Short mmCIF file of C-alpha atoms and ligand atoms in Angstrom, two decimals:
data_model
loop_
_atom_site.label_atom_id
_atom_site.label_comp_id
_atom_site.label_asym_id
_atom_site.label_seq_id
_atom_site.Cartn_x
_atom_site.Cartn_y
_atom_site.Cartn_z
CA MET A 29 18.66 -23.11 -3.74
CA THR A 30 18.81 -22.86 0.14
CA ILE A 31 18.66 -19.46 3.03
CA GLN A 32 21.19 -17.11 1.20
CA GLU A 33 22.56 -15.83 4.55
CA SER A 34 25.72 -13.61 2.74
CA ARG A 35 25.88 -9.84 4.10
CA THR A 36 26.65 -6.44 2.15
CA PRO A 37 28.53 -2.98 2.59
CA SER A 38 26.31 -1.15 4.15
CA ALA A 39 25.49 2.24 2.20
CA THR A 40 25.00 5.40 3.40
CA LEU A 41 21.13 7.29 3.64
CA PRO A 42 20.21 10.33 2.01
CA GLY A 43 20.37 13.87 4.07
CA ALA A 44 16.58 14.88 4.88
CA VAL A 45 16.53 10.72 5.77
CA THR A 46 19.13 10.78 8.19
CA ARG A 47 18.71 15.01 9.26
CA GLY A 48 15.10 13.49 10.87
CA GLN A 49 13.17 16.94 10.89
CA LEU A 50 9.43 17.58 10.44
CA PHE A 51 8.40 18.91 6.81
CA ILE A 52 6.68 22.00 7.43
CA ASP A 53 5.48 25.65 5.22
CA GLY A 54 8.73 24.58 2.95
CA GLU A 55 10.88 24.50 5.89
CA TRP A 56 12.43 21.90 7.96
CA ARG A 57 12.36 21.59 11.86
CA PRO A 58 12.97 19.55 15.26
CA SER A 59 9.20 18.79 16.74
CA SER A 60 7.49 21.21 18.99
CA ASP A 61 8.42 19.45 22.42
CA GLY A 62 12.03 18.24 20.44
CA GLY A 63 10.72 14.38 20.84
CA THR A 64 12.24 12.01 18.88
CA ALA A 65 12.16 8.51 17.63
CA ASP A 66 14.67 5.55 16.39
CA ILE A 67 14.17 3.51 13.70
CA ILE A 68 15.69 0.38 13.51
CA ASN A 69 16.67 -1.62 10.11
CA PRO A 70 14.65 -4.98 11.03
CA ALA A 71 17.22 -6.28 9.31
CA THR A 72 19.81 -6.27 11.80
CA GLY A 73 17.96 -4.32 14.27
CA ALA A 74 20.05 -1.60 14.67
CA VAL A 75 18.69 1.53 14.67
CA VAL A 76 19.35 3.32 11.77
CA ALA A 77 18.01 7.12 11.77
CA THR A 78 16.49 9.50 14.12
CA VAL A 79 13.25 11.33 13.75
CA ALA A 80 10.96 14.60 15.04
CA ALA A 81 8.21 12.76 17.01
CA GLY A 82 5.55 15.31 15.65
CA THR A 83 2.87 16.75 18.38
CA THR A 84 -0.09 17.96 17.99
CA ALA A 85 1.07 21.45 17.65
CA ASP A 86 3.13 20.15 14.85
CA ILE A 87 -0.09 18.83 13.55
CA ASN A 88 -2.10 22.15 13.74
CA ALA A 89 1.04 23.47 12.46
CA ALA A 90 1.11 21.43 9.30
CA VAL A 91 -2.27 22.02 8.31
CA ASN A 92 -2.72 25.85 9.11
CA ALA A 93 0.07 25.89 6.59
CA ALA A 94 -1.47 23.86 4.12
CA LYS A 95 -4.79 25.57 4.70
CA ALA A 96 -2.48 29.12 4.18
CA ALA A 97 -1.26 27.58 1.13
CA PHE A 98 -4.11 26.73 -0.67
CA ALA A 99 -6.41 29.32 -0.64
CA PRO A 100 -4.58 32.08 -2.71
CA GLY A 101 -4.44 29.49 -5.10
CA ARG A 102 -0.76 29.46 -5.21
CA TRP A 103 -0.86 25.79 -5.97
CA SER A 104 -4.78 25.18 -6.14
CA GLY A 105 -5.52 27.83 -8.46
CA LEU A 106 -2.34 26.91 -10.70
CA SER A 107 -3.54 25.25 -14.27
CA GLY A 108 -3.62 21.25 -15.05
CA ARG A 109 -1.11 21.32 -17.43
CA GLU A 110 0.64 24.15 -15.49
CA ARG A 111 0.62 20.83 -12.15
CA SER A 112 1.62 18.78 -14.80
CA ARG A 113 4.79 19.95 -15.31
CA VAL A 114 5.73 20.40 -11.76
CA LEU A 115 4.52 16.19 -11.49
CA ASN A 116 6.02 15.28 -14.28
CA LYS A 117 9.33 16.37 -13.13
CA ALA A 118 9.03 14.90 -9.54
CA ALA A 119 8.72 11.73 -11.68
CA LEU A 120 12.02 12.92 -13.41
CA LEU A 121 13.57 14.04 -10.02
CA ILE A 122 12.20 9.97 -8.36
CA ARG A 123 14.23 8.11 -10.85
CA GLU A 124 17.09 10.23 -10.64
CA ARG A 125 17.21 9.68 -6.90
CA ALA A 126 15.81 6.30 -7.78
CA GLU A 127 19.82 4.22 -5.57
CA GLU A 128 18.35 6.72 -2.97
CA LEU A 129 14.53 6.18 -2.66
CA ALA A 130 15.61 2.11 -2.97
CA LEU A 131 18.08 2.16 -0.37
CA THR A 132 16.08 4.28 2.01
CA GLU A 133 12.85 1.47 1.38
CA SER A 134 15.47 -1.03 1.42
CA THR A 135 16.55 -0.08 4.58
CA ASP A 136 13.51 1.13 7.06
CA VAL A 137 11.32 -2.06 5.36
CA GLY A 138 13.15 -4.25 5.26
CA LYS A 139 12.28 -5.14 1.58
CA PRO A 140 15.93 -6.72 -0.98
CA ILE A 141 16.91 -3.24 -2.48
CA THR A 142 15.77 -5.14 -6.18
CA PHE A 143 12.67 -5.04 -5.71
CA ALA A 144 12.91 -1.46 -3.97
CA ARG A 145 14.05 -0.59 -7.52
CA VAL A 146 11.52 -2.38 -9.64
CA VAL A 147 8.46 -2.23 -7.87
CA ASP A 148 8.92 0.20 -5.18
CA VAL A 149 10.63 4.12 -6.68
CA ALA A 150 9.37 2.79 -10.17
CA THR A 151 5.70 2.68 -9.31
CA ALA A 152 6.18 6.13 -7.39
CA ALA A 153 7.37 7.70 -9.98
CA ASP A 154 4.67 6.33 -12.70
CA GLN A 155 2.09 7.69 -10.32
CA TYR A 156 3.79 11.34 -10.81
CA GLU A 157 3.58 10.92 -13.90
CA TYR A 158 0.12 8.69 -14.68
CA VAL A 159 -2.30 11.88 -12.52
CA ALA A 160 1.01 14.80 -14.47
CA ALA A 161 -1.32 13.47 -17.77
CA MET A 162 -4.34 13.61 -15.86
CA ALA A 163 -4.27 16.66 -13.76
CA GLN A 164 -4.64 18.21 -18.22
CA GLN A 165 -7.69 16.47 -17.70
CA LEU A 166 -9.79 17.05 -15.46
CA ASP A 167 -12.48 18.80 -16.33
CA GLY A 168 -16.02 19.24 -16.09
CA SER A 169 -18.93 19.49 -19.01
CA VAL A 170 -22.60 21.02 -20.22
CA ARG A 171 -24.85 19.57 -18.90
CA GLU A 172 -28.10 20.00 -21.56
CA THR A 173 -30.79 21.43 -19.45
CA PRO A 174 -35.16 23.00 -20.17
CA LEU A 175 -33.79 25.13 -18.19
CA GLN A 176 -33.18 29.32 -20.08
CA ALA A 177 -29.99 28.80 -18.96
CA HIS A 178 -26.56 27.60 -19.41
CA ALA A 179 -25.22 24.48 -17.22
CA PHE A 180 -21.99 22.98 -16.14
CA THR A 181 -19.63 21.82 -14.30
CA LYS A 182 -16.01 21.90 -12.95
CA ARG A 183 -13.67 20.36 -10.85
CA GLU A 184 -12.72 21.84 -7.83
CA PRO A 185 -10.09 20.38 -5.47
CA LEU A 186 -11.15 19.75 -1.76
CA GLY A 187 -8.26 21.68 0.28
CA VAL A 188 -5.90 20.02 2.21
CA VAL A 189 -5.94 16.06 2.21
CA ALA A 190 -4.59 14.38 5.20
CA ALA A 191 -2.76 11.37 3.49
CA ILE A 192 -2.58 8.47 6.93
CA THR A 193 -0.37 5.53 4.97
CA PRO A 194 0.91 2.14 6.49
CA PHE A 195 3.98 0.20 7.43
CA ASN A 196 4.69 -1.50 4.76
CA PHE A 197 5.20 0.09 1.34
CA PRO A 198 5.63 3.29 2.70
CA LEU A 199 7.13 4.90 -1.01
CA ILE A 200 4.08 3.46 -3.17
CA LEU A 201 1.09 4.12 -0.73
CA SER A 202 1.88 7.75 0.42
CA SER A 203 2.84 8.27 -3.62
CA THR A 204 -0.72 7.23 -4.35
CA LYS A 205 -1.98 9.47 -2.12
CA ILE A 206 -0.56 12.76 -2.53
CA ALA A 207 0.39 12.64 -6.60
CA ALA A 208 -3.55 12.00 -6.64
CA ALA A 209 -4.11 14.95 -4.22
CA LEU A 210 -1.40 17.02 -5.78
CA ALA A 211 -2.75 16.29 -9.59
CA ALA A 212 -6.53 17.65 -7.81
CA GLY A 213 -4.73 21.21 -6.98
CA ASN A 214 -4.82 20.25 -3.32
CA SER A 215 -2.12 20.76 -0.83
CA VAL A 216 -1.68 17.90 1.78
CA VAL A 217 -0.47 16.94 5.00
CA HIS A 218 1.13 12.95 5.51
CA LYS A 219 2.21 11.33 8.16
CA PRO A 220 3.96 8.29 6.86
CA ALA A 221 4.31 5.20 9.43
CA GLY A 222 5.69 5.75 13.21
CA ASP A 223 8.16 2.76 11.66
CA THR A 224 8.98 3.53 8.46
CA PRO A 225 8.82 7.36 7.50
CA LEU A 226 11.69 7.85 5.73
CA SER A 227 10.85 7.70 2.27
CA ALA A 228 8.68 10.57 3.40
CA LEU A 229 11.20 12.87 3.73
CA LEU A 230 13.42 12.43 0.41
CA MET A 231 9.74 12.62 -1.15
CA ALA A 232 9.97 16.37 0.89
CA GLU A 233 13.07 17.15 -1.05
CA ILE A 234 11.66 15.83 -4.37
CA LEU A 235 8.78 17.61 -4.60
CA THR A 236 9.98 20.76 -3.36
CA ASP A 237 12.61 20.45 -5.41
CA ALA A 238 10.56 19.71 -8.45
CA GLY A 239 8.79 23.24 -8.10
CA VAL A 240 5.56 22.33 -5.32
CA PRO A 241 5.68 25.37 -3.75
CA ALA A 242 6.42 25.74 0.04
CA GLY A 243 2.80 24.71 2.46
CA VAL A 244 1.56 23.11 -0.51
CA PHE A 245 3.38 19.57 1.01
CA ASN A 246 3.43 18.85 4.18
CA VAL A 247 5.29 15.47 6.25
CA VAL A 248 4.68 14.90 10.37
CA THR A 249 6.47 11.98 11.29
CA GLY A 250 5.52 10.13 14.42
CA SER A 251 3.19 8.56 16.66
CA GLY A 252 -0.71 7.26 14.72
CA GLY A 253 -1.82 7.06 18.37
CA THR A 254 -0.61 10.46 18.56
CA LEU A 255 -0.86 12.27 15.84
CA GLY A 256 -3.49 10.59 14.21
CA ASP A 257 -6.69 11.52 15.42
CA HIS A 258 -5.82 14.94 16.53
CA LEU A 259 -5.09 15.17 12.03
CA VAL A 260 -8.19 13.01 11.23
CA ALA A 261 -10.16 15.13 13.72
CA HIS A 262 -8.78 18.54 12.52
CA ALA A 263 -11.40 21.18 11.43
CA GLY A 264 -9.15 22.49 8.36
CA VAL A 265 -9.22 18.22 7.07
CA SER A 266 -11.23 18.53 3.98
CA LYS A 267 -10.40 14.72 3.22
CA VAL A 268 -8.88 11.69 4.81
CA ALA A 269 -7.05 9.62 2.57
CA PHE A 270 -6.03 6.52 5.00
CA THR A 271 -4.82 3.27 3.90
CA GLY A 272 -3.78 0.64 7.10
CA SER A 273 -5.35 -1.57 9.45
CA THR A 274 -8.90 -2.36 9.50
CA GLU A 275 -9.61 -1.85 12.65
CA VAL A 276 -7.77 1.27 13.27
CA GLY A 277 -9.64 2.49 9.67
CA ARG A 278 -12.86 1.78 10.91
CA HIS A 279 -11.69 4.46 13.85
CA VAL A 280 -11.02 6.75 11.58
CA ALA A 281 -14.05 6.48 8.93
CA ALA A 282 -15.68 7.13 12.63
CA LEU A 283 -14.29 10.47 13.46
CA ALA A 284 -13.77 11.99 10.39
CA GLY A 285 -17.81 11.38 9.61
CA GLN A 286 -17.98 13.57 12.80
CA ASN A 287 -16.80 16.32 10.79
CA LEU A 288 -18.58 15.07 7.34
CA ARG A 289 -15.86 14.90 6.18
CA PRO A 290 -15.02 12.22 3.68
CA VAL A 291 -12.53 8.99 4.24
CA THR A 292 -10.72 6.61 0.94
CA ALA A 293 -10.16 4.08 3.25
CA GLU A 294 -7.54 1.31 1.96
CA LEU A 295 -7.69 -1.78 4.29
CA GLY A 296 -6.72 -5.48 4.99
CA GLY A 297 -7.35 -7.76 2.80
CA ASN A 298 -6.80 -12.09 3.40
CA ALA A 299 -7.27 -12.82 -0.43
CA ALA A 300 -7.66 -16.59 -1.69
CA ASN A 301 -5.55 -17.73 -4.52
CA ILE A 302 -8.12 -20.63 -6.85
CA LEU A 303 -5.31 -23.43 -8.12
CA PHE A 304 -7.32 -25.80 -10.53
CA ALA A 305 -6.32 -28.69 -12.47
CA ASP A 306 -6.14 -27.60 -16.23
CA ALA A 307 -4.15 -24.53 -14.83
CA ASP A 308 -0.40 -24.40 -16.50
CA LEU A 309 1.21 -25.77 -12.21
CA ASP A 310 4.79 -24.83 -13.40
CA LYS A 311 3.05 -21.01 -13.68
CA ALA A 312 0.77 -20.98 -11.20
CA VAL A 313 3.85 -22.07 -8.85
CA GLY A 314 6.01 -19.66 -9.40
CA THR A 315 2.83 -17.09 -9.34
CA VAL A 316 1.29 -18.99 -5.83
CA ILE A 317 4.64 -18.51 -4.20
CA GLY A 318 5.72 -14.54 -5.17
CA ALA A 319 2.26 -14.09 -3.94
CA PHE A 320 2.40 -14.99 -0.70
CA VAL A 321 6.22 -14.55 0.36
CA PHE A 322 7.02 -10.74 -1.75
CA ASN A 323 7.90 -8.23 0.57
CA SER A 324 7.31 -10.76 3.32
CA GLY A 325 3.95 -11.70 2.97
CA GLN A 326 3.35 -8.23 4.64
CA PHE A 327 0.28 -7.15 1.13
CA CYS A 328 -2.23 -5.87 2.13
CA MET A 329 -3.07 -7.87 -1.86
CA GLY A 330 -0.98 -10.63 -0.80
CA GLY A 331 -2.22 -13.94 -1.75
CA PRO A 332 -1.97 -16.61 1.78
CA ARG A 333 -4.92 -18.53 1.16
CA LEU A 334 -4.09 -20.93 -1.57
CA LEU A 335 -7.08 -23.12 -2.54
CA VAL A 336 -6.47 -26.11 -4.85
CA GLU A 337 -8.66 -28.44 -6.79
CA ARG A 338 -8.49 -31.93 -5.08
CA ARG A 339 -7.05 -33.90 -7.48
CA ILE A 340 -3.53 -32.08 -8.09
CA TYR A 341 -3.57 -30.87 -4.34
CA GLU A 342 -0.36 -33.36 -2.86
CA THR A 343 1.28 -33.05 -5.47
CA VAL A 344 0.77 -29.66 -5.53
CA LEU A 345 2.24 -29.37 -1.67
CA GLY A 346 5.13 -31.44 -3.26
CA VAL A 347 6.27 -29.07 -4.49
CA LEU A 348 5.81 -26.24 -2.89
CA LYS A 349 7.40 -28.22 -0.42
CA GLU A 350 10.74 -27.97 -2.53
CA ALA A 351 10.46 -24.69 -3.94
CA VAL A 352 9.23 -22.52 -0.88
CA ALA A 353 12.29 -23.57 1.20
CA GLY A 354 14.38 -22.49 -1.52
CA VAL A 355 13.17 -18.60 -1.82
CA PRO A 356 16.90 -17.03 -1.15
CA VAL A 357 16.27 -14.91 2.21
CA GLY A 358 18.29 -13.23 3.91
CA ASP A 359 20.44 -9.78 3.14
CA PRO A 360 18.03 -7.43 2.11
CA ARG A 361 20.67 -5.36 0.52
CA ASP A 362 21.91 -8.33 -1.46
CA PRO A 363 20.83 -8.65 -4.85
CA GLU A 364 19.98 -12.17 -5.07
CA THR A 365 17.13 -11.85 -2.10
CA VAL A 366 14.62 -12.60 -2.47
CA MET A 367 13.04 -12.07 0.71
CA GLY A 368 13.79 -10.08 4.04
CA PRO A 369 13.07 -9.66 7.31
CA LEU A 370 9.38 -8.75 8.44
CA ALA A 371 9.11 -5.14 8.72
CA SER A 372 9.48 -4.97 12.86
CA ARG A 373 9.49 -7.96 16.17
CA LYS A 374 6.55 -6.78 16.85
CA GLN A 375 5.54 -8.72 13.22
CA LEU A 376 8.03 -11.10 13.83
CA GLU A 377 5.59 -12.49 17.05
CA LYS A 378 2.81 -12.04 14.97
CA VAL A 379 3.61 -13.85 12.12
CA ALA A 380 5.09 -16.43 15.34
CA SER A 381 2.06 -16.90 17.08
CA TYR A 382 0.33 -17.53 14.54
CA VAL A 383 1.82 -20.44 13.02
CA ASP A 384 2.34 -21.63 17.14
CA GLY A 385 -1.38 -21.00 16.39
CA ALA A 386 -1.85 -23.27 13.36
CA ARG A 387 -0.27 -25.88 14.57
CA ALA A 388 -2.04 -25.76 17.89
CA ALA A 389 -4.99 -26.13 16.00
CA GLY A 390 -3.91 -28.89 13.67
CA GLY A 391 -1.70 -27.29 11.15
CA GLN A 392 0.46 -29.66 9.48
CA VAL A 393 3.82 -27.10 9.21
CA ILE A 394 4.87 -27.98 5.55
CA VAL A 395 8.01 -25.81 5.25
CA GLY A 396 8.97 -23.15 7.18
CA GLY A 397 7.23 -22.75 10.17
CA GLU A 398 10.26 -20.93 12.14
CA PRO A 399 12.16 -17.44 12.67
CA LEU A 400 15.87 -17.69 10.50
CA ASP A 401 18.04 -16.81 12.83
CA LEU A 402 20.04 -13.92 10.91
CA ASP A 403 22.16 -10.55 12.75
CA GLY A 404 20.47 -9.68 14.51
CA GLY A 405 17.10 -9.43 12.41
CA TYR A 406 13.45 -10.07 12.08
CA PHE A 407 13.78 -12.79 10.23
CA TYR A 408 10.90 -15.86 9.23
CA ARG A 409 11.11 -18.29 7.03
CA PRO A 410 8.28 -18.53 4.06
CA THR A 411 5.70 -21.04 5.56
CA VAL A 412 3.33 -23.11 4.03
CA ILE A 413 0.65 -25.31 6.50
CA ALA A 414 -1.98 -28.02 5.18
CA GLY A 415 -4.91 -29.10 7.36
CA LEU A 416 -6.22 -25.85 8.55
CA ASP A 417 -10.02 -25.35 8.27
CA ASN A 418 -11.66 -21.93 7.76
CA ASP A 419 -12.04 -21.47 11.50
CA ALA A 420 -8.00 -21.46 12.46
CA ALA A 421 -7.36 -17.94 12.69
CA ALA A 422 -4.22 -17.92 10.33
CA VAL A 423 -6.95 -18.60 7.51
CA ARG A 424 -9.33 -16.20 8.61
CA GLU A 425 -7.49 -13.57 9.94
CA GLU A 426 -5.01 -11.19 8.03
CA VAL A 427 -1.34 -12.78 8.64
CA PHE A 428 0.21 -10.13 7.02
CA GLY A 429 3.91 -12.27 7.51
CA PRO A 430 5.09 -15.30 4.56
CA VAL A 431 2.83 -17.59 5.97
CA LEU A 432 0.58 -19.82 3.16
CA THR A 433 -2.46 -22.54 4.55
CA VAL A 434 -3.38 -24.63 1.32
CA GLN A 435 -6.93 -26.21 1.91
CA PRO A 436 -7.76 -28.29 -1.44
CA PHE A 437 -11.35 -28.36 -2.62
CA ASP A 438 -13.63 -30.38 -5.07
CA THR A 439 -15.81 -27.70 -7.45
CA GLU A 440 -15.79 -25.12 -8.61
CA GLU A 441 -18.62 -23.43 -6.40
CA GLU A 442 -16.78 -24.71 -3.41
CA ALA A 443 -14.04 -23.10 -3.74
CA ILE A 444 -15.92 -19.48 -4.46
CA GLU A 445 -17.57 -19.99 -1.35
CA LEU A 446 -14.63 -20.69 0.60
CA ALA A 447 -12.58 -18.12 -1.45
CA ASN A 448 -15.43 -15.76 -0.11
CA ALA A 449 -15.26 -17.20 2.89
CA THR A 450 -13.21 -13.61 5.23
CA GLU A 451 -14.38 -10.16 6.33
CA TYR A 452 -12.40 -9.10 4.03
CA GLY A 453 -12.22 -8.76 0.12
CA LEU A 454 -9.50 -6.87 -1.29
CA ALA A 455 -8.07 -9.15 -4.69
CA ALA A 456 -8.01 -12.80 -5.43
CA GLY A 457 -6.83 -14.69 -7.72
CA VAL A 458 -7.38 -18.14 -10.77
CA GLN A 459 -5.67 -20.27 -11.35
CA THR A 460 -7.02 -22.16 -15.15
CA SER A 461 -6.43 -22.45 -18.60
CA SER A 462 -10.00 -22.29 -19.03
CA ILE A 463 -11.26 -18.55 -20.84
CA ALA A 464 -14.62 -19.48 -19.17
CA ARG A 465 -14.03 -19.92 -16.41
CA ALA A 466 -12.27 -17.35 -15.84
CA HIS A 467 -14.83 -15.13 -16.22
CA ARG A 468 -17.67 -17.86 -14.57
CA VAL A 469 -15.72 -17.49 -11.50
CA SER A 470 -14.21 -13.97 -10.99
CA SER A 471 -17.73 -12.03 -11.40
CA LYS A 472 -18.52 -14.53 -8.37
CA LEU A 473 -15.57 -13.27 -5.74
CA ASP A 474 -16.24 -10.24 -3.37
CA ALA A 475 -13.05 -8.31 -4.15
CA GLY A 476 -12.17 -5.52 -5.75
CA ILE A 477 -9.58 -6.46 -8.23
CA VAL A 478 -8.91 -10.74 -9.45
CA TRP A 479 -5.63 -11.94 -10.90
CA VAL A 480 -6.17 -14.66 -13.60
CA ASN A 481 -3.22 -16.62 -14.47
CA SER A 482 -1.57 -13.66 -12.66
CA TRP A 483 -1.04 -11.83 -9.20
CA ALA A 484 -0.27 -8.67 -8.14
CA LEU A 485 -0.38 -7.04 -11.52
CA LEU A 486 -1.54 -3.57 -10.89
CA ASP A 487 -1.43 0.24 -12.94
CA PRO A 488 -1.67 4.08 -12.20
CA ALA A 489 -4.56 3.37 -15.38
CA VAL A 490 -6.35 -0.36 -13.63
CA PRO A 491 -8.35 0.97 -9.82
CA PHE A 492 -7.50 -0.60 -6.89
CA GLY A 493 -9.28 -0.65 -3.41
CA GLY A 494 -11.62 -3.32 -1.58
CA VAL A 495 -14.91 -4.38 -0.73
CA LYS A 496 -16.67 -6.10 2.10
CA ASN A 497 -14.24 -4.88 4.95
CA SER A 498 -11.30 -3.96 2.90
CA GLY A 499 -12.13 -0.67 3.01
CA TRP A 500 -14.37 1.81 0.15
CA GLY A 501 -13.08 3.95 -2.53
CA ARG A 502 -10.37 3.23 -5.33
CA GLU A 503 -6.68 4.34 -5.49
CA TYR A 504 -6.04 4.64 -8.97
CA GLY A 505 -6.72 5.33 -12.41
CA PRO A 506 -9.79 8.52 -13.02
CA GLU A 507 -11.90 7.23 -9.58
CA ALA A 508 -8.87 8.38 -7.43
CA LEU A 509 -8.35 11.41 -9.13
CA GLU A 510 -12.05 12.41 -9.12
CA SER A 511 -11.60 11.42 -5.33
CA TYR A 512 -9.86 14.15 -4.57
CA THR A 513 -11.89 16.72 -6.59
CA HIS A 514 -15.59 17.99 -5.66
CA THR A 515 -18.35 18.69 -8.48
CA LYS A 516 -19.35 22.60 -8.72
CA SER A 517 -21.77 23.47 -10.85
CA VAL A 518 -22.54 26.55 -12.48
CA ILE A 519 -26.38 27.67 -13.80
CA ILE A 520 -25.68 31.02 -15.43
CA GLY A 521 -29.32 32.52 -16.63
CA THR A 522 -29.68 33.46 -19.78
CA ASP A 523 -33.51 35.40 -20.06
P1 LIG B 15 -2.23 0.57 10.94
O1 LIG B 15 -1.30 -0.10 12.38
O2 LIG B 15 -3.79 0.72 10.30
O3 LIG B 15 -1.58 1.77 10.16
C1 LIG B 15 -1.85 2.80 9.55
C2 LIG B 15 -0.81 4.35 9.42
O4 LIG B 15 -2.50 4.63 10.97
C3 LIG B 15 0.21 4.87 10.18
O5 LIG B 15 0.20 5.80 9.59
C4 LIG B 15 0.13 4.39 11.59
O6 LIG B 15 0.22 5.64 12.51
C5 LIG B 15 -1.75 5.37 11.58
N1 LIG B 15 -2.67 5.27 13.01
C6 LIG B 15 -2.15 4.72 13.82
N2 LIG B 15 -3.50 4.87 14.86
C7 LIG B 15 -4.48 5.66 14.17
C8 LIG B 15 -5.47 6.54 14.83
N3 LIG B 15 -5.61 5.97 16.31
N4 LIG B 15 -5.44 7.73 13.96
C9 LIG B 15 -4.87 8.12 12.58
N5 LIG B 15 -4.28 6.84 12.51
C10 LIG B 15 -3.23 6.32 13.56
O7 LIG B 15 -1.70 -0.24 9.79
P2 LIG B 15 -0.54 -1.31 9.91
O8 LIG B 15 0.33 -1.87 10.33
O9 LIG B 15 0.74 0.19 9.61
O10 LIG B 15 -0.34 -1.60 7.89
C11 LIG B 15 -0.64 -2.96 7.91
C12 LIG B 15 -2.21 -3.21 7.66
O11 LIG B 15 -2.66 -2.08 6.54
C13 LIG B 15 -2.84 -4.41 6.57
O12 LIG B 15 -4.24 -4.26 7.41
C14 LIG B 15 -2.81 -4.21 6.17
O13 LIG B 15 -3.48 -4.85 4.37
C15 LIG B 15 -3.52 -2.55 5.66
N6 LIG B 15 -2.99 -2.15 4.10
C16 LIG B 15 -4.38 -1.89 3.27
C17 LIG B 15 -3.41 -1.90 1.92
C18 LIG B 15 -5.33 -1.43 1.09
O14 LIG B 15 -4.35 -0.25 0.01
N7 LIG B 15 -5.87 -2.53 1.23
C19 LIG B 15 -1.95 -1.64 1.52
C20 LIG B 15 -1.10 -1.38 2.40
C21 LIG B 15 -1.65 -2.50 3.42
P3 LIG B 15 1.86 4.75 13.45
O15 LIG B 15 2.27 3.87 12.31
O16 LIG B 15 3.27 5.43 13.95
O17 LIG B 15 1.31 3.72 14.29
#
């Protein structure tokens, strides 16, 4: 296939999105100083919406509303079963309004509409359904003790959760935090990414319609530099749930630490995908390509570093050259499009600069290696680079774009060493037909999640998160829900 250059007519964004106001205490309102920010469609460079640029006064109002809603227990005091009903309704409404959400996400981030539907929207709904079930099982246990006492534990919500999310998967990553926080009975103040805040506004409408009481869920849009510090350091916040870069995550964790508030930090990644000669090559190549072009490579758990067993190295480069050139890049609203633009001009420039740096460092661009001029959008051709060693910035650092570096290895030990030679530890992949090797290698990879003969399979039931500089804490699974609670022990004397 060749690059798709077709355009399709634009559809209208939903009202909550075009209204572009803050959602605080169950009401839509402008920012306290009337400030606004334009939101750009990365596929065209055109303004698609204008949102309120929140202020620190708006953060105060949102945290106060969330606290005021928490204290009397109008959400925190409901039984798990009652919260579960509301969260299931939210999942239902997400599915009912799937087209609006998919269109919003596609326009805001530049995601192909097909993936926005089947990945982003579907995953968000799945998350609400999963935690709705879990909310009913958040119970403590009786503890046997030699004391003259009856001792038991309870799981209690923490209070106000600050949910801060990055630009690349706004709906999924906000749902991960918000669904789990709400399921456990917390109130939430959500600060979405400055560039991609639109689906958060639609979710405010959906959660309200589902029955989440006023003040329990609040959205403040605006710049992280202005709002983020204030929110994270706010005395009314009981937990910070952060996903974003390692650099900002480190800053957020330090700031929250001053108030001794717990932080979940889901940070950067730079995963290696190890391709052994015994793998099913056709399947593996598809997996390799998906792992670096999905979401235009703006994918914390993407696979930007391919390590290939030397005896199939040249063959794999040849196959990649042809297959990657055929990835359909273009209009995100075209259902045939597999890769859209980068989410912003800043991302496009960052990717171009890494590829230029890779060339200067002696890398050979096998395919791609240049922007794609389409309707003023921020497109970059999917790119494969060989001939770099581990010291090259494009290998060592998180490029966060559709760029794959390919390095050969001779032995299993060398592959593991190369894979682990990174500050990050979010994900890794092993492509092999040997079960013994799959076990052996996956156990030695420094990563929070390892995919064998697959990539990016995720499920709300399976914990997800990083080690090393990819952060700490887990999202998904019972582990995530528990992190939005504290354990209270009650000991009733019986003598
Ligand atoms: P980012 O620059 O770190 O921003 C993340 C969020 O933090 C945004 O909402 C941002 O607001 C806000 N922020 C900025 N400065 C802040 C401050 N001083 N205090 C508090 N919040 C602040 O990350 P990004 O560029 O949006 O996203 C890409 C990064 O996220 C990559 O490193 C990627 O690997 C990582 N990521 C990790 C995961 C995971 O699960 N581990 C998932 C997705 C992405 P503004 O947007 O308004 O600046």
